[in-house]
Coordinates of C-alpha atoms in Angstrom, one line a residue:
M267 CA -29.1 23.8 85.7
E268 CA -27.6 20.4 86.3
T269 CA -31.1 18.8 85.8
H270 CA -31.5 20.5 82.4
L271 CA -28.0 19.4 81.4
M272 CA -28.7 15.8 82.4
T273 CA -32.0 15.9 80.5
W274 CA -30.2 17.0 77.3
N275 CA -27.6 14.3 77.7
I276 CA -30.3 11.7 78.1
L277 CA -32.1 13.0 75.0
A278 CA -28.9 13.0 73.1
V279 CA -28.2 9.4 74.0
L280 CA -31.7 8.4 73.1
A281 CA -31.4 10.2 69.8
G282 CA -28.1 8.4 69.1
V283 CA -29.7 5.1 70.0
A284 CA -32.7 5.9 67.7
L285 CA -30.3 6.8 64.9
I286 CA -28.4 3.6 65.4
L287 CA -31.6 1.6 65.4
Y288 CA -32.8 3.4 62.2
L289 CA -29.5 2.8 60.4
T290 CA -29.6 -0.8 61.6
I291 CA -33.1 -1.3 60.3
L292 CA -32.1 0.5 57.0
A293 CA -29.1 -1.8 56.6
I294 CA -31.2 -4.9 57.3
R295 CA -33.7 -3.7 54.7
N296 CA -31.0 -3.0 52.1
Y297 CA -29.4 -6.4 52.9
R298 CA -32.7 -8.1 52.3
N299 CA -33.1 -6.1 49.0
I300 CA -29.6 -7.1 47.9
K301 CA -30.4 -10.7 48.7
L302 CA -33.6 -10.4 46.7
L303 CA -31.9 -8.9 43.8
Q304 CA -29.2 -11.5 43.8
K305 CA -31.8 -14.2 43.9
Q306 CA -33.6 -12.6 41.0
L307 CA -30.3 -12.2 39.1
L308 CA -29.6 -15.9 39.5
E309 CA -33.0 -16.8 38.3
K310 CA -32.6 -14.6 35.2
E311 CA -29.2 -16.2 34.5
S312 CA -30.7 -19.6 34.9
D313 CA -33.5 -18.6 32.5
L314 CA -30.9 -17.2 30.1
Q315 CA -28.9 -20.4 30.1
A316 CA -32.1 -22.4 29.5
E317 CA -33.0 -20.1 26.6
L318 CA -29.5 -20.4 25.1
Q319 CA -29.7 -24.2 25.4
R320 CA -33.1 -24.2 23.8
Q321 CA -31.9 -22.0 20.9
S322 CA -28.9 -24.3 20.5
I323 CA -31.2 -27.3 20.2
L324 CA -33.5 -25.4 17.8
T325 CA -30.4 -24.5 15.7
G326 CA -29.3 -28.1 15.6
E327 CA -32.8 -29.2 14.5
L328 CA -32.9 -26.5 11.9
N329 CA -29.5 -27.5 10.5
K330 CA -30.7 -31.1 10.4
L331 CA -33.9 -30.1 8.6
Q332 CA -31.8 -28.1 6.1
T333 CA -29.5 -31.1 5.5
D334 CA -32.5 -33.4 5.1
F335 CA -34.0 -30.9 2.7
N336 CA -30.8 -30.6 0.7
E337 CA -30.5 -34.4 0.5
N338 CA -34.1 -35.0 -0.4
V339 CA -35.0 -31.9 -2.6
L340 CA -35.7 -33.0 -6.1
V341 CA -35.5 -29.7 -7.9
D342 CA -32.9 -26.9 -7.4
P343 CA -34.9 -23.7 -6.5
V344 CA -32.6 -21.4 -8.5
T345 CA -32.1 -23.3 -11.8
Q346 CA -35.2 -25.5 -11.7
L347 CA -33.0 -28.4 -12.7
P348 CA -33.0 -31.8 -11.1
S349 CA -30.9 -32.0 -7.9
F350 CA -28.0 -34.3 -7.1
K351 CA -30.3 -36.9 -5.6
V352 CA -32.2 -37.1 -8.9
F353 CA -28.9 -37.2 -10.8
E354 CA -27.8 -40.2 -8.7
D355 CA -31.1 -42.0 -9.3
R356 CA -30.9 -41.4 -13.0
L357 CA -27.3 -42.5 -13.1
Q358 CA -28.1 -45.7 -11.3
Q359 CA -30.9 -46.4 -13.9
T360 CA -28.6 -45.6 -16.8
L361 CA -26.0 -47.9 -15.3
H362 CA -28.5 -50.8 -15.0
Q363 CA -29.7 -50.3 -18.6
S364 CA -26.1 -50.1 -20.0
V365 CA -25.2 -53.3 -18.2
R366 CA -28.2 -55.1 -19.5
H367 CA -27.9 -53.9 -23.1
K368 CA -24.1 -53.5 -23.2
L369 CA -24.2 -49.8 -23.9
I370 CA -21.7 -47.0 -23.5
F371 CA -22.5 -43.9 -21.5
A372 CA -20.6 -40.9 -20.2
V373 CA -20.8 -38.7 -17.1
L374 CA -19.7 -35.0 -17.4
Y375 CA -19.0 -32.7 -14.5
L376 CA -19.0 -29.0 -15.4
D377 CA -17.8 -26.2 -13.2
I378 CA -18.1 -22.5 -13.9
D379 CA -14.6 -21.0 -13.4
D380 CA -14.2 -18.3 -10.8
F381 CA -17.9 -18.2 -10.0
K382 CA -17.1 -17.0 -6.5
V383 CA -15.6 -13.8 -7.9
I384 CA -18.9 -12.9 -9.6
N385 CA -20.8 -13.4 -6.3
N386 CA -18.3 -11.4 -4.4
V387 CA -18.2 -8.5 -6.8
L388 CA -21.7 -8.3 -8.3
G389 CA -23.7 -10.0 -5.5
Y390 CA -25.6 -13.2 -5.2
E391 CA -28.5 -11.9 -7.3
A392 CA -26.2 -11.6 -10.3
G393 CA -24.8 -15.1 -9.5
D394 CA -28.3 -16.6 -9.6
I395 CA -29.2 -14.8 -12.8
L396 CA -26.0 -16.1 -14.4
L397 CA -26.8 -19.7 -13.3
K398 CA -30.3 -19.4 -14.9
E399 CA -28.8 -17.9 -18.1
T400 CA -26.2 -20.7 -18.2
V401 CA -29.0 -23.3 -18.0
L402 CA -30.6 -21.7 -21.1
R403 CA -27.3 -21.9 -22.9
L404 CA -26.4 -25.4 -22.0
A405 CA -29.8 -27.1 -22.5
P406 CA -29.8 -27.0 -26.3
C407 CA -26.4 -28.6 -26.4
I408 CA -27.6 -32.0 -25.3
R409 CA -30.0 -34.6 -26.7
K410 CA -33.5 -35.3 -25.3
V411 CA -32.2 -38.7 -23.9
D412 CA -29.4 -36.9 -22.1
S413 CA -30.0 -35.3 -18.6
M414 CA -28.6 -32.2 -16.9
S415 CA -28.6 -31.6 -13.1
H416 CA -27.5 -28.8 -10.8
I417 CA -25.3 -30.5 -8.2
G418 CA -23.6 -27.6 -6.5
N419 CA -23.3 -23.8 -6.4
D420 CA -21.4 -23.6 -9.6
S421 CA -21.5 -27.2 -10.7
F422 CA -23.6 -29.1 -13.2
A423 CA -23.6 -32.8 -14.1
F424 CA -24.6 -34.5 -17.4
I425 CA -25.5 -38.1 -18.2
L426 CA -25.0 -39.0 -21.9
P427 CA -26.5 -42.5 -22.3
Q428 CA -26.6 -44.8 -25.4
L429 CA -23.3 -43.6 -27.0
S430 CA -22.0 -45.3 -30.1
K431 CA -18.4 -44.3 -29.1
A432 CA -16.7 -42.6 -26.3
E433 CA -15.5 -39.7 -28.5
T434 CA -19.1 -38.4 -28.8
A435 CA -18.8 -37.1 -25.3
A436 CA -16.0 -34.8 -26.5
Y437 CA -18.2 -33.3 -29.1
V438 CA -20.9 -32.6 -26.5
A439 CA -18.3 -31.1 -24.1
Q440 CA -16.9 -28.8 -26.7
R441 CA -20.5 -27.6 -27.5
L442 CA -21.0 -26.8 -23.9
L443 CA -17.8 -24.9 -23.6
D444 CA -18.5 -22.9 -26.8
A445 CA -22.0 -22.0 -25.5
I446 CA -20.8 -20.8 -22.1
S447 CA -17.9 -18.8 -23.5
Q448 CA -20.2 -16.4 -25.3
P449 CA -20.6 -13.1 -23.4
F450 CA -23.4 -12.7 -20.8
N451 CA -25.2 -9.5 -20.0
I452 CA -26.0 -9.7 -16.3
L453 CA -27.5 -6.6 -14.6
D454 CA -26.0 -4.4 -17.3
N455 CA -22.6 -6.0 -16.9
E456 CA -21.0 -7.8 -19.8
L457 CA -19.4 -11.0 -18.4
F458 CA -17.0 -13.4 -20.1
I459 CA -16.9 -16.7 -18.3
T460 CA -15.4 -20.1 -18.9
A461 CA -16.0 -23.5 -17.6
S462 CA -14.0 -26.7 -17.0
I463 CA -15.4 -30.2 -17.8
G464 CA -14.3 -33.6 -16.5
I465 CA -15.5 -36.7 -18.5
T466 CA -15.6 -40.4 -17.4
V467 CA -17.0 -43.2 -19.7
Y468 CA -18.6 -46.5 -18.7
P469 CA -17.3 -49.2 -18.9
I470 CA -13.9 -47.9 -20.0
D471 CA -13.2 -45.9 -16.8
G472 CA -15.3 -48.0 -14.3
V473 CA -18.3 -50.2 -13.8
E474 CA -19.5 -49.1 -10.4
L475 CA -21.4 -45.9 -9.6
P476 CA -19.0 -44.5 -6.9
Q477 CA -16.0 -45.2 -9.1
L478 CA -17.5 -43.3 -12.1
L479 CA -18.4 -40.3 -9.9
K480 CA -14.9 -40.2 -8.4
N481 CA -13.3 -40.5 -11.8
A482 CA -15.4 -37.6 -13.2
D483 CA -14.3 -35.5 -10.3
I484 CA -10.7 -36.3 -10.9
A485 CA -11.0 -35.5 -14.6
L486 CA -12.6 -32.2 -13.7
H487 CA -9.7 -31.4 -11.4
Q488 CA -7.3 -32.1 -14.2
A489 CA -9.2 -29.9 -16.6
K490 CA -8.9 -27.0 -14.1
S491 CA -5.2 -27.6 -13.6
R492 CA -4.6 -27.5 -17.4
G493 CA -5.7 -23.9 -17.4
R494 CA -9.4 -24.1 -17.5
N495 CA -11.9 -23.6 -20.4
V496 CA -11.1 -27.2 -21.5
F497 CA -12.5 -30.6 -21.1
Q498 CA -10.6 -33.6 -19.9
F499 CA -11.3 -37.3 -20.2
Y500 CA -10.4 -39.6 -17.2
H501 CA -7.8 -42.2 -17.9
E502 CA -5.9 -44.7 -15.7
D503 CA -2.9 -42.5 -15.5
M504 CA -4.9 -39.8 -13.8
Y505 CA -5.2 -41.6 -10.5
A506 CA -1.4 -41.9 -10.2
L507 CA -1.1 -38.3 -11.5
S508 CA -3.6 -37.0 -8.9
H509 CA -1.6 -38.8 -6.1
R510 CA 1.6 -37.2 -7.5
E511 CA 0.0 -33.8 -7.3
L512 CA -1.2 -34.4 -3.8
L513 CA 2.3 -35.4 -2.8
L514 CA 3.8 -32.4 -4.4
N515 CA 1.2 -30.1 -2.9
S516 CA 1.9 -31.5 0.6
C517 CA 5.6 -31.0 0.2
L518 CA 5.2 -27.5 -1.1
R519 CA 3.5 -26.5 2.1
S520 CA 6.5 -27.5 4.2
D521 CA 9.5 -25.2 4.7
T522 CA 11.8 -28.2 4.3
I523 CA 11.2 -27.9 0.6
Y524 CA 14.0 -25.4 0.2
Q525 CA 16.5 -28.1 1.1
E526 CA 15.4 -29.9 -2.0
F527 CA 15.5 -27.0 -4.4
L528 CA 18.4 -26.5 -6.8
L529 CA 19.3 -23.5 -8.9
Y530 CA 20.8 -24.3 -12.3
Y531 CA 22.3 -21.6 -14.4
Q532 CA 22.5 -21.1 -18.1
P533 CA 24.9 -18.6 -19.7
I534 CA 23.8 -15.7 -21.9
V535 CA 26.6 -15.0 -24.3
N536 CA 27.5 -12.1 -26.6
V537 CA 28.4 -13.7 -30.0
N538 CA 30.3 -10.5 -31.0
T539 CA 32.6 -10.1 -28.0
K540 CA 32.5 -13.9 -27.2
E541 CA 32.0 -13.2 -23.5
I542 CA 29.5 -14.5 -21.0
T543 CA 27.5 -11.4 -20.1
A544 CA 24.9 -12.9 -17.8
M545 CA 23.5 -16.1 -16.2
E546 CA 19.8 -17.1 -16.0
A547 CA 18.8 -18.8 -12.8
L548 CA 16.6 -21.8 -13.4
L549 CA 14.7 -23.5 -10.5
R550 CA 14.6 -27.3 -10.2
W551 CA 13.3 -29.6 -7.5
Q552 CA 15.2 -32.7 -6.5
H553 CA 12.4 -34.6 -4.8
P554 CA 13.5 -37.6 -2.6
E555 CA 10.8 -39.9 -4.1
L556 CA 9.9 -38.5 -7.5
G557 CA 13.4 -37.4 -8.6
L558 CA 14.0 -34.2 -10.5
V559 CA 10.7 -32.4 -10.9
P560 CA 10.5 -29.9 -13.8
P561 CA 9.3 -26.4 -12.9
E562 CA 6.2 -26.6 -15.1
D563 CA 5.0 -29.5 -12.8
F564 CA 5.2 -27.7 -9.5
L565 CA 5.2 -23.9 -10.1
R566 CA 1.5 -24.0 -11.1
L567 CA 0.7 -25.9 -7.9
A568 CA 2.7 -23.4 -5.9
E569 CA 0.6 -20.6 -7.4
N570 CA -2.6 -22.4 -6.6
N571 CA -1.7 -22.8 -2.9
N572 CA -0.1 -19.4 -2.5
R573 CA 3.4 -20.6 -2.1
I574 CA 4.8 -19.0 -5.2
N575 CA 5.8 -15.7 -3.4
P576 CA 8.1 -17.3 -0.7
I577 CA 9.5 -19.7 -3.4
G578 CA 10.2 -16.8 -5.7
D579 CA 11.8 -14.9 -2.9
W580 CA 14.1 -17.9 -2.2
V581 CA 15.1 -18.0 -5.8
L582 CA 15.8 -14.3 -6.1
R583 CA 17.9 -14.2 -2.9
N584 CA 20.0 -17.2 -3.8
A585 CA 20.5 -16.1 -7.4
C586 CA 21.8 -12.7 -6.2
K587 CA 24.0 -14.4 -3.6
Q588 CA 25.5 -16.6 -6.3
F589 CA 26.1 -13.6 -8.6
V590 CA 28.1 -11.9 -5.8
E591 CA 30.1 -15.0 -5.1
W592 CA 31.0 -15.5 -8.7
N593 CA 32.2 -11.9 -9.1
A594 CA 34.2 -12.3 -5.9
Q595 CA 35.9 -15.3 -7.4
G596 CA 36.9 -13.4 -10.5
F597 CA 34.1 -14.7 -12.7
H598 CA 32.8 -11.2 -13.7
L599 CA 29.2 -11.1 -15.0
R600 CA 27.3 -8.1 -16.1
S601 CA 24.0 -9.3 -14.7
I602 CA 22.0 -12.2 -13.3
A603 CA 18.5 -13.0 -14.7
V604 CA 15.7 -14.4 -12.5
N605 CA 12.2 -15.4 -13.6
V606 CA 9.4 -13.8 -11.6
S607 CA 5.7 -14.8 -11.5
L608 CA 2.7 -12.6 -11.9
R609 CA 1.8 -13.2 -8.2
Q610 CA 5.1 -11.7 -7.2
L611 CA 4.5 -8.6 -9.3
E612 CA 1.0 -8.3 -7.9
N613 CA 2.4 -8.2 -4.4
S614 CA 2.6 -4.6 -3.2
N615 CA 5.8 -5.3 -1.2
F616 CA 7.7 -7.0 -4.0
S617 CA 9.7 -3.9 -5.1
Y618 CA 10.6 -3.3 -1.5
R619 CA 11.7 -6.9 -1.1
V620 CA 13.9 -6.6 -4.2
S621 CA 15.5 -3.5 -2.8
Q622 CA 16.2 -5.3 0.5
I623 CA 17.9 -8.2 -1.3
L624 CA 20.0 -5.8 -3.4
Q625 CA 21.1 -4.0 -0.2
E626 CA 21.8 -7.2 1.6
F627 CA 24.3 -8.4 -1.1
K628 CA 25.5 -4.8 -2.0
M629 CA 24.5 -5.4 -5.6
E630 CA 24.1 -2.7 -8.2
S631 CA 20.4 -2.7 -9.1
S632 CA 21.3 -2.7 -12.8
S633 CA 22.9 -6.1 -12.3
L634 CA 19.5 -7.7 -11.7
I635 CA 17.3 -8.7 -14.6
L636 CA 13.7 -9.8 -13.7
E637 CA 12.1 -11.9 -16.4
V638 CA 8.4 -12.2 -16.8
S639 CA 6.6 -14.2 -19.5
E640 CA 4.7 -12.3 -22.1
S641 CA 1.7 -14.7 -21.9
V642 CA 1.5 -14.3 -18.1
L643 CA 2.0 -10.5 -18.1
L644 CA -0.5 -9.5 -20.8
P645 CA -3.8 -10.2 -19.0
K646 CA -2.7 -8.3 -15.9
L647 CA -0.7 -5.4 -17.3
N648 CA -2.8 -2.7 -15.6
L649 CA -2.5 -4.4 -12.2
V650 CA 1.3 -4.7 -12.3
E651 CA 2.1 -1.4 -14.0
K652 CA 2.9 0.4 -10.8
T653 CA 5.2 -2.4 -9.6
L654 CA 7.1 -2.4 -12.9
H655 CA 7.7 1.3 -12.7
M656 CA 8.8 1.0 -9.1
L657 CA 11.3 -1.7 -10.1
K658 CA 12.5 0.5 -13.0
H659 CA 12.9 3.4 -10.5
L660 CA 15.2 1.1 -8.5
G661 CA 17.3 0.6 -11.5
V662 CA 16.3 -3.1 -12.0
Q663 CA 16.1 -4.3 -15.6
I664 CA 12.9 -5.8 -16.9
A665 CA 12.9 -8.5 -19.6
I666 CA 9.9 -9.9 -21.4
D667 CA 10.4 -13.7 -21.6
D668 CA 9.0 -15.9 -24.4
F669 CA 8.4 -12.8 -26.5
G670 CA 6.7 -13.4 -29.9
T671 CA 4.1 -15.9 -28.9
G672 CA 1.8 -13.5 -27.1
Y673 CA 0.1 -10.3 -28.1
L674 CA 1.9 -7.5 -26.5
S675 CA 1.6 -4.5 -28.8
L676 CA 4.0 -1.7 -29.7
Q677 CA 1.9 0.6 -27.4
H678 CA 2.5 -1.8 -24.5
L679 CA 6.3 -1.8 -25.1
R680 CA 6.3 2.0 -25.2
R681 CA 4.1 2.3 -22.1
F682 CA 5.9 -0.1 -19.8
P683 CA 9.6 0.0 -18.6
V684 CA 11.1 -2.8 -20.6
N685 CA 14.8 -3.2 -21.2
C686 CA 15.0 -6.5 -23.1
L687 CA 13.0 -8.9 -25.3
K688 CA 13.8 -12.6 -25.0
I689 CA 12.7 -14.2 -28.3
D690 CA 10.8 -17.4 -27.6
N691 CA 12.7 -20.6 -28.4
I692 CA 9.8 -21.9 -30.5
L693 CA 10.4 -19.1 -33.0
I694 CA 14.2 -19.8 -33.0
K695 CA 13.6 -23.5 -33.5
E696 CA 11.1 -23.0 -36.4
M697 CA 12.7 -20.0 -38.2
M698 CA 15.0 -22.4 -40.2
I699 CA 12.0 -24.2 -41.7
D700 CA 9.2 -21.8 -41.5
S701 CA 9.3 -18.4 -43.3
E702 CA 6.7 -16.9 -41.1
S703 CA 8.7 -17.7 -37.9
E704 CA 11.8 -16.3 -39.6
A705 CA 10.0 -13.1 -40.5
I706 CA 8.6 -12.7 -37.0
T707 CA 12.1 -13.2 -35.5
R708 CA 13.7 -10.7 -37.8
T709 CA 10.9 -8.2 -37.1
I710 CA 11.3 -8.5 -33.3
V711 CA 15.0 -7.8 -33.6
S712 CA 14.3 -4.8 -35.8
L713 CA 11.6 -3.5 -33.4
A714 CA 13.8 -3.9 -30.4
K715 CA 16.5 -1.9 -32.1
S716 CA 14.1 0.9 -33.0
L717 CA 13.0 1.0 -29.3
R718 CA 16.5 0.8 -28.0
L719 CA 15.9 -2.5 -26.4
E720 CA 18.2 -5.5 -26.1
T721 CA 17.2 -8.9 -27.6
V722 CA 18.2 -12.3 -26.4
A723 CA 17.5 -15.4 -28.5
E724 CA 16.6 -18.4 -26.4
G725 CA 17.1 -22.0 -27.3
V726 CA 19.9 -21.6 -29.9
E727 CA 21.0 -25.1 -30.8
S728 CA 22.9 -24.8 -34.1
E729 CA 25.5 -22.7 -35.9
K730 CA 23.0 -21.9 -38.6
Q731 CA 20.6 -20.4 -36.1
K732 CA 23.4 -18.4 -34.5
N733 CA 24.6 -17.0 -37.8
M734 CA 21.1 -16.1 -38.9
L735 CA 20.4 -14.3 -35.7
K736 CA 23.8 -12.5 -35.8
E737 CA 22.9 -11.4 -39.3
Y738 CA 19.7 -9.9 -38.1
G739 CA 21.6 -8.0 -35.4
C740 CA 20.7 -10.2 -32.3
L741 CA 24.0 -10.6 -30.5
L742 CA 22.9 -12.0 -27.2
M743 CA 22.0 -15.7 -27.2
Q744 CA 21.6 -18.6 -24.9
G745 CA 21.0 -22.3 -25.6
Y746 CA 22.5 -25.7 -25.8
L747 CA 24.9 -24.6 -28.6
F748 CA 26.8 -22.7 -26.0
C749 CA 26.0 -24.5 -22.7
R750 CA 23.2 -26.5 -21.1
P751 CA 22.0 -25.4 -17.6
L752 CA 24.5 -26.4 -14.9
L753 CA 24.9 -26.2 -11.2
P754 CA 27.1 -23.4 -9.9
N755 CA 30.1 -25.6 -9.0
E756 CA 30.1 -27.1 -12.6
F757 CA 31.2 -23.7 -14.0
T758 CA 34.9 -24.3 -13.7
R759 CA 37.5 -22.0 -15.2
P760 CA 38.4 -24.4 -18.0
L761 CA 34.7 -24.7 -18.9
L762 CA 34.1 -21.0 -18.9
K763 CA 37.1 -20.6 -21.2
T764 CA 35.8 -23.3 -23.5
I765 CA 32.4 -21.6 -23.7
S766 CA 33.9 -18.3 -24.7
E767 CA 36.2 -19.9 -27.3
H768 CA 33.3 -21.7 -29.0
V769 CA 30.9 -18.8 -29.0

């Protein structure tokens, strides 16, 4: 019995040893496999790095080939027009001939306005078709001795040699604008496009090729800044003007700009009750180098670089703050008027921001008048309709500024929540000497009465104007006859009393 037990123990030990040996061999084999897999993984990673490096080299070579192609291609593949390289060669030849024979020539840069929008909305196929159609429109507008090149995605260049006078370039430029302004039919879409043209003339604007190209580009930039769909000659003042704009643009991007802003205020008076009913806030910029910069010089730049919304917010908040301070000081006003831009109205958060400011200063919403220019509002009425109604729901008053020079119809006035029409100062100025302006002014006042809207006459400068407007029934006025725009601390009690007494 003991022998059998010992035998089983020996067998058990041997089995355990065998199992340990088996597991050891298995572990060694797995370790070798893991090592092999790790080695293979490292080799694959090395191969991958080599492949990525090779692809990077190929991409660099491809980009270089593309750059070389762009620089050396002679014909644009889309428009089939000569490329920029050909344009430069022809311009150099024209320059040599003009120097030798003492001739005048002009260089025109033409840009299609908002071409990117067409590509984004309708696609690049539509953009290419539009470019081809544009070439067909523009080609008949120039002479056989002239040349046209496609020098960029939406840009064309023209050389007009052998001109008898520089003004001839203007005639050509206008023909080009007229041709491109006719409607296009692109993939069953009717498109209305415009262009901007910059013009430089040899030898008036320069005698070297780089200088002429630079001046044409500056002139084009000025044409776009004027509102587009125009041509602009280069002149010596432009270089200084472009530097001025660069300086203003740079300053507008800095938050320190608000330390240089000033809000002037001009009273709106009731000629019947002889009281100051409201103040209009007018933004000015006291630049440390350029002095007092008028708003028409920098607000357009602010819109172009997306700074108009924060600037408009600053104006709105500070005007409301001043309104509350005046009322706390015993200078009781019915309302404060603030100009707003189209960009502000297009902002979906604008009405909420107005509500926040009203709550911050505990203002009655009816005390705030937001003024928007008729000429600015008309093209985007549908886009801002919801915002206007939200502002109306808040109780804010809406005034149409510069009314009478645009094309807002009676239907628009009935459709949108308008409280007041501000008659454009041009009509006020001309109504004494022009029967048509006088009739338009009288009609506006009558129309406003029938729609139960208030009217404010802007730019009133004489007693005759005041009496005529009062006779028509326009009782709210503002202008130099009553008071020029002033800083808040200039409205002293004696001055306020004087204004009321002389209304």
